[in-house]
PDB file of C-alpha atoms in Angstrom:
ATOM      1  CA  MET T   2     -14.942 -27.969   0.578  1.00 81.00           C
ATOM      2  CA  ARG T   3     -11.491 -26.542   0.143  1.00 84.00           C
ATOM      3  CA  LEU T   4     -10.026 -23.115  -0.908  1.00 82.00           C
ATOM      4  CA  ILE T   5      -7.774 -23.650  -3.835  1.00 87.00           C
ATOM      5  CA  PRO T   6      -5.919 -21.247  -6.159  1.00 88.00           C
ATOM      6  CA  ILE T   7      -7.634 -20.686  -9.313  1.00 90.00           C
ATOM      7  CA  SER T   8      -4.798 -21.926 -11.356  1.00 91.00           C
ATOM      8  CA  MET T   9      -5.464 -25.407  -9.946  1.00 94.00           C
ATOM      9  CA  VAL T  10      -9.202 -25.275 -10.782  1.00 95.00           C
ATOM     10  CA  HIS T  11     -10.226 -27.364 -13.783  1.00 95.00           C
ATOM     11  CA  PRO T  12     -13.517 -28.112 -15.605  1.00 97.00           C
ATOM     12  CA  GLY T  13     -15.974 -30.431 -13.818  1.00 96.00           C
ATOM     13  CA  MET T  14     -15.120 -29.118 -10.319  1.00 96.00           C
ATOM     14  CA  ARG T  15     -17.978 -27.600  -8.387  1.00 95.00           C
ATOM     15  CA  LEU T  16     -18.297 -24.552  -6.265  1.00 93.00           C
ATOM     16  CA  GLY T  17     -18.244 -25.006  -2.526  1.00 88.00           C
ATOM     17  CA  LYS T  18     -19.553 -21.584  -2.043  1.00 84.00           C
ATOM     18  CA  PRO T  19     -21.285 -19.020  -4.295  1.00 86.00           C
ATOM     19  CA  ILE T  20     -19.290 -16.362  -5.965  1.00 86.00           C
ATOM     20  CA  MET T  21     -20.654 -12.794  -5.204  1.00 78.00           C
ATOM     21  CA  SER T  22     -20.161  -9.582  -7.195  1.00 72.00           C
ATOM     22  CA  GLU T  23     -18.798  -6.519  -5.624  1.00 65.00           C
ATOM     23  CA  GLU T  24     -22.482  -5.318  -5.216  1.00 67.00           C
ATOM     24  CA  GLY T  25     -23.398  -8.528  -3.418  1.00 68.00           C
ATOM     25  CA  GLN T  26     -25.187 -10.246  -6.264  1.00 78.00           C
ATOM     26  CA  THR T  27     -24.744 -13.913  -6.868  1.00 84.00           C
ATOM     27  CA  LEU T  28     -22.427 -14.397  -9.948  1.00 87.00           C
ATOM     28  CA  LEU T  29     -22.185 -18.212  -9.834  1.00 91.00           C
ATOM     29  CA  GLY T  30     -24.291 -20.323  -7.268  1.00 90.00           C
ATOM     30  CA  TYR T  31     -23.286 -22.905  -4.801  1.00 90.00           C
ATOM     31  CA  GLN T  32     -22.343 -26.340  -6.553  1.00 91.00           C
ATOM     32  CA  ILE T  33     -22.212 -24.866 -10.091  1.00 94.00           C
ATOM     33  CA  GLU T  34     -20.182 -27.114 -12.122  1.00 96.00           C
ATOM     34  CA  LEU T  35     -17.273 -24.948 -13.627  1.00 96.00           C
ATOM     35  CA  SER T  36     -16.478 -25.078 -17.351  1.00 97.00           C
ATOM     36  CA  GLN T  37     -13.275 -23.799 -18.805  1.00 97.00           C
ATOM     37  CA  GLY T  38     -15.140 -20.732 -20.087  1.00 96.00           C
ATOM     38  CA  LEU T  39     -16.211 -19.832 -16.569  1.00 95.00           C
ATOM     39  CA  ILE T  40     -12.809 -20.564 -15.168  1.00 95.00           C
ATOM     40  CA  ASN T  41     -11.260 -18.208 -17.692  1.00 95.00           C
ATOM     41  CA  LYS T  42     -13.820 -15.496 -17.125  1.00 92.00           C
ATOM     42  CA  LEU T  43     -13.253 -15.566 -13.154  1.00 90.00           C
ATOM     43  CA  LYS T  44      -9.407 -15.385 -13.978  1.00 88.00           C
ATOM     44  CA  GLN T  45     -10.103 -12.265 -16.179  1.00 87.00           C
ATOM     45  CA  MET T  46     -12.178 -10.657 -13.404  1.00 84.00           C
ATOM     46  CA  GLY T  47      -9.196 -11.093 -10.993  1.00 78.00           C
ATOM     47  CA  TYR T  48     -10.366 -13.965  -8.833  1.00 82.00           C
ATOM     48  CA  GLN T  49      -7.337 -15.743  -7.441  1.00 81.00           C
ATOM     49  CA  GLN T  50      -8.847 -18.601  -5.348  1.00 83.00           C
ATOM     50  CA  LEU T  51     -12.290 -20.465  -5.144  1.00 87.00           C
ATOM     51  CA  TYR T  52     -13.974 -22.776  -2.633  1.00 86.00           C
ATOM     52  CA  ILE T  53     -14.419 -26.074  -4.361  1.00 91.00           C
ATOM     53  CA  GLU T  54     -16.581 -29.058  -3.408  1.00 92.00           C
ATOM     54  CA  ASP T  55     -14.289 -32.022  -2.132  1.00 88.00           C
ATOM     55  CA  SER T  56     -15.765 -35.244  -1.032  1.00 86.00           C
ATOM     56  CA  ARG T  57     -12.925 -35.688   1.508  1.00 87.00           C
ATOM     57  CA  THR T  58     -14.091 -32.465   3.361  1.00 81.00           C
ATOM     58  CA  ASP T  59     -17.994 -32.761   2.909  1.00 78.00           C
ATOM     59  CA  ASP T  60     -18.547 -32.471   6.655  1.00 78.00           C
ATOM     60  CA  ILE T  61     -16.707 -29.048   6.981  1.00 72.00           C
ATOM     61  CA  TYR T  62     -18.523 -25.894   6.150  1.00 67.00           C
ATOM     62  CA  ILE T  63     -16.864 -22.496   6.655  1.00 65.00           C
ATOM     63  CA  GLU T  64     -19.190 -19.921   8.246  1.00 68.00           C
ATOM     64  CA  ASP T  65     -18.429 -16.275   7.517  1.00 72.00           C
ATOM     65  CA  ALA T  66     -18.036 -13.854  10.387  1.00 76.00           C
ATOM     66  CA  LEU T  67     -20.405 -11.415   8.780  1.00 81.00           C
ATOM     67  CA  ARG T  68     -23.678 -11.854   6.922  1.00 80.00           C
ATOM     68  CA  ALA T  69     -23.556 -11.260   3.277  1.00 74.00           C
ATOM     69  CA  GLU T  70     -25.975  -8.349   3.687  1.00 79.00           C
ATOM     70  CA  THR T  71     -23.767  -6.662   6.058  1.00 85.00           C
ATOM     71  CA  ARG T  72     -20.600  -7.029   3.794  1.00 81.00           C
ATOM     72  CA  THR T  73     -22.650  -5.583   0.912  1.00 78.00           C
ATOM     73  CA  VAL T  74     -23.983  -2.559   2.938  1.00 83.00           C
ATOM     74  CA  VAL T  75     -20.531  -1.852   4.425  1.00 86.00           C
ATOM     75  CA  ARG T  76     -18.815  -2.119   1.141  1.00 81.00           C
ATOM     76  CA  SER T  77     -21.169   0.277  -0.523  1.00 81.00           C
ATOM     77  CA  GLN T  78     -20.903   2.793   2.307  1.00 85.00           C
ATOM     78  CA  LEU T  79     -17.133   2.532   2.360  1.00 83.00           C
ATOM     79  CA  ILE T  80     -16.949   3.228  -1.409  1.00 80.00           C
ATOM     80  CA  ARG T  81     -19.089   6.242  -0.943  1.00 80.00           C
ATOM     81  CA  ILE T  82     -16.938   7.567   1.895  1.00 81.00           C
ATOM     82  CA  PHE T  83     -13.757   7.001  -0.039  1.00 78.00           C
ATOM     83  CA  GLU T  84     -15.060   8.528  -3.149  1.00 77.00           C
ATOM     84  CA  THR T  85     -16.094  11.517  -1.285  1.00 76.00           C
ATOM     85  CA  LEU T  86     -12.676  11.881   0.305  1.00 75.00           C
ATOM     86  CA  GLN T  87     -10.932  11.571  -3.081  1.00 74.00           C
ATOM     87  CA  SER T  88     -13.032  13.909  -4.836  1.00 72.00           C
ATOM     88  CA  SER T  89     -13.136  16.797  -2.591  1.00 61.00           C
ATOM     89  CA  LYS T  90     -10.534  19.397  -1.835  1.00 66.00           C
ATOM     90  CA  GLY T  91     -11.756  19.648   1.641  1.00 66.00           C
ATOM     91  CA  LEU T  92     -14.540  18.539   3.704  1.00 70.00           C
ATOM     92  CA  THR T  93     -17.352  20.778   4.957  1.00 75.00           C
ATOM     93  CA  ALA T  94     -18.802  20.384   8.432  1.00 76.00           C
ATOM     94  CA  GLY T  95     -21.835  18.782   6.722  1.00 79.00           C
ATOM     95  CA  ASP T  96     -19.550  16.322   5.021  1.00 76.00           C
ATOM     96  CA  ARG T  97     -17.792  15.419   8.198  1.00 77.00           C
ATOM     97  CA  ASN T  98     -21.039  14.922  10.003  1.00 81.00           C
ATOM     98  CA  THR T  99     -22.269  12.601   7.209  1.00 83.00           C
ATOM     99  CA  PHE T 100     -19.028  10.834   7.073  1.00 82.00           C
ATOM    100  CA  SER T 101     -19.129  10.194  10.834  1.00 84.00           C
ATOM    101  CA  LYS T 102     -22.733   8.944  10.861  1.00 89.00           C
ATOM    102  CA  THR T 103     -22.116   6.677   7.976  1.00 89.00           C
ATOM    103  CA  ALA T 104     -18.928   5.256   9.369  1.00 89.00           C
ATOM    104  CA  LEU T 105     -20.605   4.690  12.769  1.00 91.00           C
ATOM    105  CA  GLN T 106     -23.472   2.851  11.087  1.00 91.00           C
ATOM    106  CA  CYS T 107     -21.007   0.561   9.321  1.00 91.00           C
ATOM    107  CA  ILE T 108     -19.295  -0.114  12.609  1.00 92.00           C
ATOM    108  CA  GLU T 109     -22.426  -0.799  14.411  1.00 93.00           C
ATOM    109  CA  GLN T 110     -23.609  -3.281  11.831  1.00 92.00           C
ATOM    110  CA  VAL T 111     -20.271  -5.048  11.848  1.00 92.00           C
ATOM    111  CA  ASN T 112     -20.195  -5.348  15.680  1.00 92.00           C
ATOM    112  CA  ASP T 113     -23.711  -6.420  15.903  1.00 92.00           C
ATOM    113  CA  ASP T 114     -22.999  -9.410  13.394  1.00 89.00           C
ATOM    114  CA  LEU T 115     -19.971 -10.273  15.464  1.00 88.00           C
ATOM    115  CA  ARG T 116     -21.980 -10.200  18.816  1.00 87.00           C
ATOM    116  CA  LEU T 117     -24.857 -12.225  17.346  1.00 84.00           C
ATOM    117  CA  HIS T 118     -22.946 -14.718  14.993  1.00 76.00           C
ATOM    118  CA  VAL T 119     -19.630 -15.397  16.473  1.00 72.00           C
ATOM    119  CA  ARG T 120     -19.327 -17.843  19.440  1.00 67.00           C
ATOM    120  CA  PRO T 121     -16.237 -17.460  21.570  1.00 64.00           C
ATOM    121  CA  ALA T 122     -15.027 -20.865  20.585  1.00 57.00           C
ATOM    122  CA  ASP T 123     -15.064 -19.782  17.025  1.00 60.00           C
ATOM    123  CA  ASP T 124     -12.694 -16.820  17.444  1.00 59.00           C
ATOM    124  CA  THR T 125      -9.477 -18.448  16.531  1.00 54.00           C
ATOM    125  CA  ILE T 126     -11.003 -20.144  13.371  1.00 49.00           C
ATOM    126  CA  MET T 127     -12.878 -16.980  12.524  1.00 57.00           C
ATOM    127  CA  LEU T 128      -9.867 -14.727  12.610  1.00 52.00           C
ATOM    128  CA  MET T 129      -7.810 -17.158  10.540  1.00 49.00           C
ATOM    129  CA  LEU T 130     -10.485 -17.549   7.852  1.00 52.00           C
ATOM    130  CA  MET T 131     -11.616 -13.870   7.621  1.00 54.00           C
ATOM    131  CA  ASN T 132      -9.010 -13.198   4.982  1.00 47.00           C
ATOM    132  CA  ARG T 133      -9.558 -16.329   2.965  1.00 51.00           C
ATOM    133  CA  SER T 134     -12.388 -15.039   0.996  1.00 55.00           C
ATOM    134  CA  THR T 135     -12.780 -15.121  -2.766  1.00 56.00           C
ATOM    135  CA  PHE T 136     -12.523 -11.723  -4.207  1.00 57.00           C
ATOM    136  CA  SER T 137     -10.949  -9.970  -7.112  1.00 55.00           C
ATOM    137  CA  VAL T 138      -7.715  -8.148  -6.921  1.00 51.00           C
ATOM    138  CA  HIS T 139      -9.172  -4.597  -7.115  1.00 51.00           C
ATOM    139  CA  GLU T 140     -11.545  -5.441  -4.321  1.00 67.00           C
ATOM    140  CA  HIS T 141      -8.623  -5.958  -1.929  1.00 72.00           C
ATOM    141  CA  PHE T 142      -8.686  -2.528  -0.426  1.00 76.00           C
ATOM    142  CA  PHE T 143     -12.258  -2.715   0.741  1.00 81.00           C
ATOM    143  CA  GLN T 144     -11.759  -6.232   1.952  1.00 79.00           C
ATOM    144  CA  ASN T 145      -8.772  -5.337   3.889  1.00 83.00           C
ATOM    145  CA  ALA T 146     -10.486  -2.354   5.586  1.00 87.00           C
ATOM    146  CA  LEU T 147     -13.312  -4.732   6.514  1.00 87.00           C
ATOM    147  CA  ASN T 148     -11.101  -7.577   7.636  1.00 86.00           C
ATOM    148  CA  VAL T 149      -8.805  -5.257   9.870  1.00 89.00           C
ATOM    149  CA  CYS T 150     -12.092  -3.823  11.415  1.00 92.00           C
ATOM    150  CA  VAL T 151     -13.425  -7.316  12.276  1.00 89.00           C
ATOM    151  CA  TYR T 152     -10.181  -8.329  13.799  1.00 89.00           C
ATOM    152  CA  ALA T 153      -9.816  -5.335  16.022  1.00 93.00           C
ATOM    153  CA  SER T 154     -13.570  -5.328  16.969  1.00 93.00           C
ATOM    154  CA  ARG T 155     -13.375  -8.936  18.031  1.00 90.00           C
ATOM    155  CA  ILE T 156     -10.253  -8.343  20.105  1.00 91.00           C
ATOM    156  CA  GLY T 157     -11.878  -5.434  21.747  1.00 94.00           C
ATOM    157  CA  MET T 158     -14.937  -7.393  22.553  1.00 92.00           C
ATOM    158  CA  ILE T 159     -12.878 -10.242  24.106  1.00 90.00           C
ATOM    159  CA  GLU T 160     -10.889  -7.521  26.074  1.00 94.00           C
ATOM    160  CA  GLY T 161     -14.208  -6.165  27.375  1.00 94.00           C
ATOM    161  CA  TYR T 162     -14.049  -2.835  25.741  1.00 96.00           C
ATOM    162  CA  SER T 163     -17.095  -0.400  26.405  1.00 96.00           C
ATOM    163  CA  ARG T 164     -19.333   0.238  23.457  1.00 93.00           C
ATOM    164  CA  GLU T 165     -17.833   3.679  23.012  1.00 94.00           C
ATOM    165  CA  ASP T 166     -14.201   2.509  23.151  1.00 96.00           C
ATOM    166  CA  LEU T 167     -15.074  -0.359  20.757  1.00 95.00           C
ATOM    167  CA  GLU T 168     -16.485   2.156  18.280  1.00 93.00           C
ATOM    168  CA  VAL T 169     -13.241   4.068  18.404  1.00 93.00           C
ATOM    169  CA  LEU T 170     -11.217   1.049  18.021  1.00 96.00           C
ATOM    170  CA  SER T 171     -13.239  -0.217  15.164  1.00 94.00           C
ATOM    171  CA  LEU T 172     -13.227   3.111  13.174  1.00 92.00           C
ATOM    172  CA  GLY T 173      -9.598   3.365  13.515  1.00 93.00           C
ATOM    173  CA  ALA T 174      -9.172  -0.221  12.299  1.00 94.00           C
ATOM    174  CA  MET T 175     -11.571   0.278   9.389  1.00 91.00           C
ATOM    175  CA  PHE T 176      -9.855   3.499   8.167  1.00 89.00           C
ATOM    176  CA  HIS T 177      -6.265   2.577   8.976  1.00 87.00           C
ATOM    177  CA  ASP T 178      -5.206   2.830   5.264  1.00 81.00           C
ATOM    178  CA  ILE T 179      -7.249   5.998   4.553  1.00 76.00           C
ATOM    179  CA  GLY T 180      -4.038   7.702   3.261  1.00 70.00           C
ATOM    180  CA  ASN T 181      -3.557   5.189   0.591  1.00 68.00           C
ATOM    181  CA  THR T 182      -6.798   5.829  -1.225  1.00 56.00           C
TER     182      THR T 182
END
């Protein structure tokens, strides 16, 4: 499997990884043969790169650092948090409490995935590949928040941060661009 720009994809190629919607639903499954119509639709949807099957790299499979379920849950929670922040003139104490609990649940889920699914030997590869996912252009903000959180969290784990310090680091990383929403 290789990651290639969508401009180089042509009919007859097969997907090396499924393409997921922003809500975590499978749009196109693994090994689906791409037609020109599907390629055009993916371009319209803003996809810029795709994992494509390649016989020269059959023995290579790229694991995600986070489970698909974690990505979906964290994404929907981030959207809810950002929409709340954008729509209100000011946050009430209740809003701040809900925001904090939701954000911490997201961080815990990300960090649990990293603890359970990433071996120390995978760190370099995982960090290089986190940003190499297939997503549409308007999805970039949420993916960036999640990627920066994963990078920072993994570095904190390697450095031996306590659980509390890791939560603070992860929260700061996840919301580093909050002023840009």
